[in-house]
Amino acid sequence: MAAALSSEHFDNLQLLLKAPSKDAVRDICVQSHRGTHRRLEETTAETMNVTTAQAAQLLRSLHLLSHHVLFHHLGSAEQILRLFPDSFHSSLKNLITKILLENSPTWRTEALRDQISLPQLKELDWRVDMVTGSDSVGRLSVPTCLVQIKMEDPCPSAGIEPVSTVMVELSRESVDTMLDGLGRIRDQLSVVAAK
Amino acid sequence: FNTWGEHYAALSRLAVGQTLMVNQLVDMDWKFGVTVGTSEIQKVGNIFLQLKLVVRKGNSTENVYMELTLPQFYNFLHEMERAKASMECFS
């Protein structure tokens, strides 16, 4: 979620000057983007030789910054550099900007993939059977289609199985009707895509 | 005797129509649109398609809702065309 970036956040970011290496800075940036938690705060405090409270503030500010960049789709170095106050340490500013730019495409893809949605169609398998007899008709020769649809909820609630499977049976007429419907969707989609 | 001949075809169809079907697909509804933004990304522009399948389970029906991306939709369409072709081999 996008929240305002205040000067306090940038003060917290300057703590990164205590990082042992550029890779350490990169690591902290990438991990904080996902979200902060106790373990991360502790390991960051250890790496940077600061208190856990300071590490927590740093991680939170980094998280806000990376999500701000993601939300507003800031794609150039200039756009990101402009966010920093003039007094901010120049090399650190450039390093953070570089790290944010490097990771933006991945973060964007992940955000799109993880967005809320109805269960997504994952797999579709079908089988055509020949029904040769039933309790109402002794001898029969009618094709029927069985379709198995596997769906996955991209953001499942705790304790609920994200993958679900539905099996449906379609008569020949139903397959034709369904194809009619799907054809209409395809036509409607090409009208939208053309705009 | 002639009456039987006249109605045989219709009666057969009715009898076949009563043949057990498991989870019969009864209806399909859809809507599609464009996702314009999310809580994580201010501006997006992806087309989404939502399908509702109405499935008969015993005496009642169950609705199954799902979402498809465009590639998934085209794959769905392709597979159903192949299923239809397979069914047509048998008539």
Coordinates of N, CA, C and O in Angstrom, one line a residue, chain A residues 31-192:
Chain A
Q31 N 14.7 -8.0 0.5 CA 14.0 -8.7 1.5 C 12.9 -7.8 2.1 O 11.8 -8.3 2.4
S32 N 13.2 -6.5 2.3 CA 12.2 -5.6 2.9 C 11.0 -5.4 2.0 O 9.9 -5.1 2.5
H33 N 11.2 -5.5 0.7 CA 10.1 -5.3 -0.2 C 8.9 -6.3 0.1 O 7.7 -5.9 0.0
R34 N 9.3 -7.5 0.4 CA 8.2 -8.5 0.7 C 7.5 -8.2 1.9 O 6.3 -8.6 2.0
G35 N 8.1 -7.6 2.9 CA 7.4 -7.4 4.1 C 8.4 -7.6 5.3 O 9.3 -8.4 5.1
T36 N 8.2 -6.9 6.4 CA 9.2 -7.0 7.5 C 8.6 -7.9 8.6 O 7.4 -8.0 8.7
H37 N 9.5 -8.6 9.2 CA 9.1 -9.5 10.3 C 10.3 -9.5 11.3 O 11.4 -9.1 11.0
R38 N 10.0 -10.1 12.5 CA 11.0 -10.1 13.6 C 12.3 -10.6 13.2 O 13.4 -10.1 13.5
R39 N 12.3 -11.8 12.5 CA 13.6 -12.4 12.1 C 14.4 -11.5 11.2 O 15.6 -11.4 11.5
L40 N 13.8 -10.9 10.3 CA 14.5 -10.0 9.4 C 15.1 -8.8 10.1 O 16.2 -8.4 9.9
E41 N 14.3 -8.3 11.1 CA 14.7 -7.1 11.8 C 16.0 -7.5 12.6 O 16.9 -6.8 12.7
E42 N 16.0 -8.7 13.2 CA 17.1 -9.2 14.0 C 18.4 -9.4 13.1 O 19.4 -9.0 13.5
T43 N 18.2 -10.1 12.0 CA 19.4 -10.3 11.2 C 19.9 -9.0 10.6 O 21.1 -8.8 10.5
T44 N 19.0 -8.1 10.2 CA 19.5 -6.8 9.7 C 20.2 -6.0 10.8 O 21.3 -5.4 10.5
A45 N 19.7 -6.1 12.0 CA 20.4 -5.4 13.1 C 21.8 -5.9 13.3 O 22.7 -5.1 13.5
E46 N 21.9 -7.2 13.2 CA 23.2 -7.9 13.4 C 24.2 -7.5 12.2 O 25.3 -7.1 12.5
T47 N 23.7 -7.5 11.0 CA 24.5 -7.2 9.8 C 25.0 -5.8 9.9 O 26.1 -5.5 9.5
M48 N 24.1 -4.9 10.3 CA 24.4 -3.5 10.3 C 25.0 -2.9 11.6 O 25.4 -1.8 11.6
N49 N 25.0 -3.8 12.6 CA 25.5 -3.3 13.9 C 24.7 -2.1 14.4 O 25.3 -1.1 14.8
V50 N 23.4 -2.3 14.4 CA 22.5 -1.3 15.0 C 21.5 -2.0 15.8 O 21.4 -3.2 15.9
T51 N 20.7 -1.2 16.6 CA 19.7 -1.9 17.4 C 18.5 -2.5 16.6 O 18.3 -2.0 15.4
T52 N 17.8 -3.4 17.1 CA 16.7 -4.0 16.4 C 15.6 -3.0 16.1 O 15.0 -3.0 15.0
A53 N 15.4 -2.0 17.0 CA 14.5 -1.0 16.8 C 14.8 -0.1 15.6 O 14.0 0.2 14.7
Q54 N 16.1 0.2 15.4 CA 16.6 1.0 14.3 C 16.5 0.2 13.0 O 16.1 0.7 12.0
A55 N 16.8 -1.1 13.1 CA 16.7 -2.0 11.9 C 15.2 -2.0 11.5 O 14.9 -2.0 10.3
A56 N 14.3 -2.1 12.4 CA 12.9 -2.2 12.1 C 12.4 -0.9 11.4 O 11.7 -1.0 10.4
Q57 N 12.9 0.2 11.8 CA 12.5 1.5 11.2 C 13.1 1.6 9.8 O 12.5 2.0 8.8
L58 N 14.4 1.1 9.6 CA 15.0 1.1 8.3 C 14.2 0.3 7.4 O 13.9 0.7 6.2
L59 N 13.9 -0.9 7.8 CA 13.2 -1.9 6.9 C 11.8 -1.3 6.5 O 11.4 -1.4 5.3
R60 N 11.2 -0.7 7.5 CA 9.8 -0.2 7.2 C 10.0 1.0 6.1 O 9.2 1.1 5.2
S61 N 11.0 1.8 6.3 CA 11.1 3.0 5.4 C 11.5 2.5 4.0 O 11.0 3.0 3.0
L62 N 12.4 1.4 3.9 CA 12.8 0.9 2.6 C 11.6 0.2 1.9 O 11.4 0.4 0.7
H63 N 10.7 -0.4 2.7 CA 9.5 -1.1 2.2 C 8.6 0.0 1.6 O 8.1 -0.2 0.5
L64 N 8.4 1.1 2.3 CA 7.6 2.2 1.8 C 8.1 2.7 0.5 O 7.4 3.0 -0.4
L65 N 9.4 2.9 0.5 CA 10.1 3.5 -0.7 C 9.9 2.5 -1.9 O 9.5 3.0 -3.0
S66 N 10.2 1.2 -1.7 CA 10.1 0.3 -2.9 C 8.7 0.2 -3.4 O 8.4 0.1 -4.6
H67 N 7.7 0.2 -2.4 CA 6.3 0.1 -2.9 C 5.8 1.4 -3.5 O 5.0 1.3 -4.4
H68 N 6.4 2.5 -3.1 CA 6.0 3.8 -3.7 C 6.5 3.8 -5.2 O 5.8 4.1 -6.1
V69 N 7.7 3.3 -5.4 CA 8.3 3.2 -6.7 C 7.4 2.2 -7.6 O 7.1 2.5 -8.8
L70 N 7.0 1.1 -7.0 CA 6.2 0.1 -7.7 C 4.8 0.7 -8.1 O 4.4 0.6 -9.2
F71 N 4.2 1.3 -7.0 CA 2.8 1.8 -7.2 C 2.8 2.9 -8.3 O 1.9 2.9 -9.2
H72 N 3.7 3.8 -8.3 CA 3.7 4.9 -9.3 C 4.5 4.6 -10.6 O 4.6 5.4 -11.4
H73 N 5.0 3.3 -10.6 CA 5.7 2.8 -11.8 C 6.8 3.8 -12.2 O 6.9 4.2 -13.4
L74 N 7.7 4.2 -11.2 CA 8.8 5.1 -11.5 C 9.8 4.3 -12.2 O 10.5 3.4 -11.6
G75 N 10.0 4.5 -13.5 CA 10.9 3.7 -14.3 C 12.2 4.2 -14.7 O 13.0 3.6 -15.3
S76 N 12.5 5.5 -14.3 CA 13.8 6.0 -14.7 C 14.5 6.5 -13.4 O 13.9 6.8 -12.4
A77 N 15.9 6.6 -13.6 CA 16.7 7.0 -12.4 C 16.3 8.4 -12.0 O 16.2 8.6 -10.8
E78 N 16.0 9.3 -12.9 CA 15.7 10.7 -12.6 C 14.4 10.7 -11.7 O 14.4 11.5 -10.7
Q79 N 13.4 9.9 -12.0 CA 12.2 9.9 -11.3 C 12.4 9.5 -9.8 O 11.8 10.0 -8.9
I80 N 13.3 8.5 -9.7 CA 13.5 8.0 -8.3 C 14.4 8.9 -7.5 O 14.2 9.2 -6.4
L81 N 15.5 9.4 -8.2 CA 16.4 10.4 -7.5 C 15.7 11.6 -7.0 O 16.0 12.1 -5.9
R82 N 14.7 12.0 -7.7 CA 13.9 13.2 -7.3 C 13.2 13.0 -6.0 O 12.8 14.0 -5.3
L83 N 13.0 11.8 -5.6 CA 12.3 11.5 -4.3 C 13.1 11.9 -3.1 O 12.6 12.2 -2.0
F84 N 14.5 11.8 -3.3 CA 15.4 12.0 -2.1 C 15.6 13.4 -1.8 O 15.6 14.3 -2.7
P85 N 15.7 13.8 -0.5 CA 16.0 15.2 -0.2 C 17.4 15.5 -0.6 O 18.3 14.6 -0.8
D86 N 17.7 16.8 -0.8 CA 19.0 17.3 -1.3 C 20.1 16.9 -0.4 O 21.2 16.6 -0.9
S87 N 19.9 16.8 0.9 CA 20.9 16.5 1.8 C 21.3 15.1 1.9 O 22.3 14.7 2.6
F88 N 20.6 14.2 1.2 CA 20.9 12.8 1.2 C 22.2 12.4 0.7 O 22.6 13.0 -0.4
H89 N 22.9 11.5 1.3 CA 24.2 11.0 0.9 C 24.2 10.6 -0.6 O 23.4 9.7 -1.0
S90 N 25.0 11.2 -1.4 CA 24.9 11.0 -2.9 C 25.2 9.6 -3.4 O 24.4 9.1 -4.2
S91 N 26.2 9.0 -2.9 CA 26.5 7.6 -3.4 C 25.5 6.6 -3.0 O 25.0 5.8 -3.8
L92 N 25.0 6.8 -1.8 CA 24.0 5.8 -1.3 C 22.7 6.0 -2.1 O 22.0 5.1 -2.4
K93 N 22.4 7.3 -2.4 CA 21.2 7.6 -3.2 C 21.3 6.9 -4.5 O 20.3 6.3 -5.0
N94 N 22.4 7.0 -5.1 CA 22.6 6.3 -6.5 C 22.5 4.8 -6.4 O 21.9 4.2 -7.2
L95 N 23.1 4.3 -5.3 CA 23.0 2.8 -5.1 C 21.6 2.3 -4.9 O 21.2 1.4 -5.6
I96 N 20.9 3.0 -4.0 CA 19.5 2.6 -3.8 C 18.7 2.7 -5.0 O 17.9 1.8 -5.4
T97 N 18.9 3.8 -5.8 CA 18.1 4.0 -7.0 C 18.4 2.9 -8.0 O 17.5 2.3 -8.6
K98 N 19.7 2.5 -8.1 CA 20.1 1.4 -9.0 C 19.4 0.1 -8.6 O 18.9 -0.6 -9.5
I99 N 19.4 -0.2 -7.3 CA 18.8 -1.4 -6.8 C 17.3 -1.5 -7.1 O 16.8 -2.5 -7.5
L100 N 16.7 -0.3 -6.9 CA 15.2 -0.2 -7.1 C 14.9 -0.4 -8.6 O 14.0 -1.2 -8.9
L101 N 15.7 0.2 -9.5 CA 15.4 0.0 -10.9 C 15.7 -1.4 -11.3 O 14.9 -2.0 -12.1
E102 N 16.7 -2.1 -10.8 CA 17.0 -3.4 -11.2 C 15.9 -4.4 -10.8 O 15.6 -5.3 -11.6
N103 N 15.3 -4.2 -9.7 CA 14.3 -5.1 -9.2 C 12.8 -4.8 -9.6 O 11.9 -5.6 -9.5
S104 N 12.6 -3.5 -10.1 CA 11.2 -3.1 -10.5 C 10.5 -4.1 -11.4 O 9.3 -4.4 -11.1
P105 N 11.1 -4.5 -12.5 CA 10.4 -5.4 -13.4 C 9.9 -6.7 -12.6 O 8.7 -7.1 -12.8
T106 N 10.8 -7.3 -11.8 CA 10.4 -8.5 -11.1 C 9.3 -8.2 -10.1 O 8.3 -8.9 -10.0
W107 N 9.4 -7.1 -9.4 CA 8.4 -6.7 -8.4 C 7.0 -6.5 -9.1 O 6.0 -6.9 -8.6
R108 N 7.1 -5.9 -10.3 CA 5.8 -5.6 -11.0 C 5.1 -6.9 -11.4 O 3.9 -7.1 -11.2
T109 N 5.9 -7.8 -12.0 CA 5.4 -9.1 -12.4 C 4.8 -9.8 -11.2 O 3.7 -10.4 -11.3
E110 N 5.5 -9.8 -10.1 CA 5.0 -10.5 -8.9 C 3.7 -9.9 -8.4 O 2.7 -10.6 -8.0
A111 N 3.6 -8.5 -8.4 CA 2.4 -7.8 -7.9 C 1.2 -8.2 -8.8 O 0.1 -8.4 -8.4
L112 N 1.5 -8.2 -10.1 CA 0.4 -8.6 -11.1 C 0.0 -10.0 -10.9 O -1.2 -10.3 -10.9
R113 N 0.9 -10.9 -10.6 CA 0.6 -12.3 -10.5 C -0.2 -12.5 -9.2 O -1.0 -13.4 -9.1
D114 N 0.2 -11.8 -8.1 CA -0.4 -12.0 -6.8 C -1.7 -11.2 -6.6 O -2.2 -11.3 -5.5
Q115 N -2.1 -10.4 -7.5 CA -3.3 -9.5 -7.2 C -4.5 -10.4 -7.0 O -4.6 -11.6 -7.4
I116 N -5.5 -9.8 -6.3 CA -6.7 -10.5 -5.9 C -7.4 -10.9 -7.2 O -7.4 -10.2 -8.2
S117 N -8.1 -12.0 -7.2 CA -8.7 -12.5 -8.3 C -9.6 -13.7 -7.9 O -9.4 -14.3 -6.9
L118 N -10.5 -14.1 -8.8 CA -11.3 -15.3 -8.6 C -10.3 -16.4 -8.8 O -9.2 -16.2 -9.4
P119 N -10.6 -17.7 -8.4 CA -9.7 -18.8 -8.7 C -9.4 -18.8 -10.2 O -10.2 -18.6 -11.0
Q120 N -8.1 -19.0 -10.4 CA -7.6 -18.9 -11.8 C -7.6 -20.3 -12.5 O -7.2 -21.2 -11.9
L121 N -8.0 -20.3 -13.7 CA -8.0 -21.6 -14.5 C -6.5 -22.0 -14.6 O -5.7 -21.2 -15.2
K122 N -6.2 -23.1 -14.2 CA -4.8 -23.6 -14.3 C -4.6 -24.7 -15.3 O -3.7 -24.7 -16.1
E123 N -5.6 -25.6 -15.3 CA -5.4 -26.7 -16.3 C -6.8 -27.2 -16.8 O -7.8 -27.1 -16.0
L124 N -6.8 -27.6 -18.0 CA -8.1 -28.1 -18.5 C -7.8 -29.4 -19.3 O -7.0 -29.4 -20.2
D125 N -8.5 -30.4 -18.8 CA -8.3 -31.7 -19.5 C -9.7 -32.2 -19.9 O -10.7 -32.0 -19.2
W126 N -9.8 -32.9 -21.0 CA -11.1 -33.4 -21.4 C -11.0 -34.9 -21.9 O -9.9 -35.4 -22.2
R127 N -12.1 -35.5 -22.0 CA -12.2 -36.9 -22.5 C -13.5 -37.1 -23.1 O -14.5 -36.6 -22.6
V128 N -13.5 -37.7 -24.3 CA -14.8 -38.0 -24.9 C -15.1 -39.5 -24.7 O -14.3 -40.3 -25.1
D129 N -16.2 -39.8 -24.2 CA -16.6 -41.2 -24.0 C -17.8 -41.5 -24.9 O -18.6 -40.6 -25.2
M130 N -18.0 -42.8 -25.2 CA -19.1 -43.2 -25.9 C -20.0 -43.9 -24.9 O -19.6 -44.9 -24.3
V131 N -21.2 -43.4 -24.7 CA -22.2 -44.1 -23.8 C -22.8 -45.2 -24.6 O -23.5 -44.9 -25.6
T132 N -22.7 -46.4 -24.1 CA -23.2 -47.5 -24.9 C -24.5 -48.1 -24.3 O -25.1 -49.0 -24.9
G133 N -24.9 -47.7 -23.1 CA -26.1 -48.3 -22.5 C -26.5 -47.5 -21.3 O -25.6 -46.8 -20.7
S134 N -27.8 -47.5 -20.9 CA -28.2 -46.8 -19.7 C -29.4 -47.5 -19.2 O -30.0 -48.5 -19.9
D135 N -29.9 -47.1 -18.0 CA -31.1 -47.8 -17.5 C -32.4 -47.4 -18.3 O -33.4 -48.1 -18.2
S136 N -32.3 -46.4 -19.1 CA -33.5 -46.0 -19.9 C -33.4 -46.5 -21.3 O -34.4 -46.7 -22.0
V137 N -32.2 -46.7 -21.8 CA -32.1 -47.2 -23.2 C -31.0 -48.3 -23.2 O -29.9 -48.1 -22.8
G138 N -31.4 -49.5 -23.6 CA -30.5 -50.7 -23.6 C -29.3 -50.5 -24.4 O -28.2 -50.7 -24.0
R139 N -29.5 -50.1 -25.7 CA -28.3 -50.0 -26.5 C -28.3 -48.6 -27.0 O -29.2 -48.0 -27.5
L140 N -27.1 -48.0 -26.9 CA -26.9 -46.6 -27.1 C -25.6 -46.3 -27.8 O -24.7 -47.2 -27.7
S141 N -25.5 -45.2 -28.4 CA -24.2 -44.9 -29.0 C -24.1 -43.4 -29.1 O -24.3 -42.8 -30.1
V142 N -23.9 -42.8 -27.9 CA -24.0 -41.3 -27.8 C -22.7 -40.8 -27.2 O -22.3 -41.3 -26.1
P143 N -22.0 -39.9 -27.9 CA -20.8 -39.4 -27.3 C -21.1 -38.4 -26.2 O -22.1 -37.7 -26.2
T144 N -20.3 -38.4 -25.2 CA -20.4 -37.4 -24.1 C -19.0 -36.9 -23.7 O -18.0 -37.6 -23.9
C145 N -18.9 -35.7 -23.3 CA -17.6 -35.1 -23.1 C -17.4 -34.8 -21.6 O -18.3 -34.2 -21.0
L146 N -16.4 -35.2 -21.0 CA -16.0 -34.9 -19.6 C -14.9 -33.9 -19.6 O -13.9 -34.1 -20.3
V147 N -15.1 -32.9 -18.9 CA -14.1 -31.9 -18.8 C -13.6 -31.7 -17.3 O -14.5 -31.5 -16.5
Q148 N -12.3 -31.7 -17.1 CA -11.9 -31.5 -15.7 C -11.1 -30.1 -15.7 O -10.2 -29.9 -16.5
I149 N -11.6 -29.3 -14.8 CA -11.0 -27.9 -14.7 C -10.3 -27.8 -13.4 O -10.9 -28.0 -12.3
K150 N -9.1 -27.4 -13.5 CA -8.3 -27.2 -12.2 C -8.1 -25.7 -12.0 O -7.7 -25.0 -12.9
M151 N -8.5 -25.3 -10.8 CA -8.3 -23.8 -10.5 C -7.5 -23.6 -9.3 O -7.4 -24.4 -8.4
E152 N -6.8 -22.4 -9.3 CA -6.0 -22.1 -8.2 C -6.3 -20.7 -7.7 O -6.4 -19.7 -8.5
D153 N -6.5 -20.5 -6.4 CA -6.8 -19.2 -5.8 C -5.4 -18.6 -5.6 O -4.6 -19.1 -4.8
P154 N -5.2 -17.4 -6.2 CA -3.8 -16.8 -6.0 C -3.6 -16.2 -4.6 O -2.4 -16.0 -4.3
C155 N -4.6 -15.9 -3.9 CA -4.4 -15.4 -2.5 C -5.4 -16.2 -1.6 O -6.4 -15.6 -1.2
P156 N -5.0 -17.4 -1.3 CA -6.0 -18.2 -0.5 C -6.0 -17.8 1.0 O -5.1 -17.3 1.5
S157 N -7.2 -18.0 1.6 CA -7.3 -17.7 3.0 C -6.6 -18.8 3.8 O -6.5 -19.9 3.3
A158 N -6.1 -18.4 5.0 CA -5.4 -19.4 5.8 C -6.2 -20.7 6.0 O -7.4 -20.6 6.3
G159 N -5.6 -21.8 5.8 CA -6.3 -23.1 6.1 C -7.1 -23.6 5.0 O -7.6 -24.7 5.0
I160 N -7.3 -22.8 3.9 CA -8.1 -23.2 2.8 C -7.2 -23.7 1.6 O -6.3 -23.0 1.3
E161 N -7.5 -24.8 1.1 CA -6.7 -25.4 0.0 C -6.9 -24.5 -1.2 O -8.0 -24.2 -1.7
P162 N -5.7 -24.0 -1.8 CA -5.8 -23.1 -2.9 C -6.3 -23.8 -4.2 O -6.8 -23.1 -5.1
V163 N -5.9 -25.1 -4.4 CA -6.3 -25.7 -5.7 C -7.6 -26.4 -5.6 O -7.8 -27.2 -4.6
S164 N -8.5 -26.2 -6.5 CA -9.7 -27.0 -6.5 C -10.0 -27.5 -7.9 O -9.5 -27.0 -8.9
T165 N -10.7 -28.6 -8.0 CA -11.0 -29.3 -9.2 C -12.4 -29.5 -9.4 O -13.2 -29.8 -8.5
V166 N -12.9 -29.2 -10.6 CA -14.3 -29.4 -11.0 C -14.4 -30.3 -12.2 O -13.6 -30.1 -13.1
M167 N -15.3 -31.3 -12.1 CA -15.5 -32.2 -13.3 C -16.9 -31.9 -13.8 O -17.8 -32.0 -13.1
V168 N -17.0 -31.6 -15.1 CA -18.3 -31.4 -15.7 C -18.5 -32.3 -16.9 O -17.6 -32.6 -17.6
E169 N -19.8 -32.7 -17.1 CA -20.1 -33.5 -18.2 C -20.9 -32.7 -19.2 O -21.8 -31.9 -18.8
L170 N -20.6 -32.8 -20.5 CA -21.3 -32.0 -21.5 C -21.8 -32.9 -22.6 O -21.1 -33.8 -23.1
S171 N -23.1 -32.7 -23.0 CA -23.6 -33.4 -24.1 C -23.0 -32.7 -25.4 O -22.4 -31.6 -25.3
R172 N -23.3 -33.3 -26.5 CA -22.8 -32.8 -27.8 C -23.4 -31.4 -28.0 O -22.7 -30.4 -28.4
E173 N -24.7 -31.2 -27.6 CA -25.4 -29.9 -27.8 C -24.7 -28.9 -26.9 O -24.5 -27.7 -27.2
S174 N -24.4 -29.3 -25.6 CA -23.7 -28.4 -24.7 C -22.4 -27.9 -25.2 O -22.0 -26.8 -25.0
V175 N -21.6 -28.8 -25.8 CA -20.3 -28.5 -26.3 C -20.5 -27.4 -27.4 O -19.8 -26.4 -27.5
D176 N -21.5 -27.7 -28.3 CA -21.8 -26.7 -29.4 C -22.2 -25.3 -28.8 O -21.7 -24.3 -29.2
T177 N -23.1 -25.4 -27.8 CA -23.5 -24.1 -27.2 C -22.4 -23.4 -26.5 O -22.2 -22.2 -26.6
M178 N -21.5 -24.2 -25.8 CA -20.4 -23.6 -25.2 C -19.5 -22.9 -26.2 O -19.0 -21.8 -26.0
L179 N -19.2 -23.6 -27.3 CA -18.3 -23.1 -28.3 C -18.9 -21.8 -28.9 O -18.2 -20.9 -29.2
D180 N -20.3 -21.8 -29.0 CA -21.0 -20.6 -29.5 C -20.6 -19.4 -28.6 O -20.3 -18.3 -29.0
G181 N -20.8 -19.7 -27.3 CA -20.5 -18.7 -26.2 C -19.0 -18.2 -26.3 O -18.7 -17.0 -26.3
L182 N -18.1 -19.2 -26.4 CA -16.7 -18.9 -26.4 C -16.4 -18.1 -27.6 O -15.5 -17.2 -27.6
G183 N -17.0 -18.4 -28.7 CA -16.8 -17.7 -30.0 C -17.3 -16.2 -29.9 O -16.6 -15.3 -30.3
R184 N -18.4 -16.0 -29.1 CA -18.9 -14.7 -28.9 C -17.9 -13.9 -28.1 O -17.7 -12.7 -28.3
I185 N -17.4 -14.6 -27.1 CA -16.4 -13.9 -26.2 C -15.2 -13.5 -27.0 O -14.7 -12.4 -26.9
R186 N -14.7 -14.4 -27.9 CA -13.6 -14.1 -28.7 C -13.9 -12.9 -29.6 O -13.0 -12.0 -29.8
D187 N -15.1 -12.8 -30.2 CA -15.4 -11.7 -31.0 C -15.5 -10.4 -30.2 O -14.9 -9.3 -30.7
Q188 N -16.1 -10.5 -29.0 CA -16.1 -9.3 -28.2 C -14.7 -8.8 -27.8 O -14.4 -7.6 -27.7
L189 N -13.9 -9.8 -27.5 CA -12.5 -9.4 -27.1 C -11.8 -8.7 -28.2 O -11.0 -7.8 -28.0
S190 N -12.0 -9.2 -29.4 CA -11.2 -8.5 -30.5 C -11.7 -7.1 -30.8 O -10.9 -6.3 -31.2
V191 N -13.0 -6.9 -30.4 CA -13.5 -5.5 -30.6 C -12.8 -4.6 -29.5 O -12.3 -3.5 -29.8
V192 N -12.7 -5.1 -28.3 CA -12.0 -4.4 -27.2 C -10.5 -4.2 -27.5 O -10.0 -3.1 -27.3

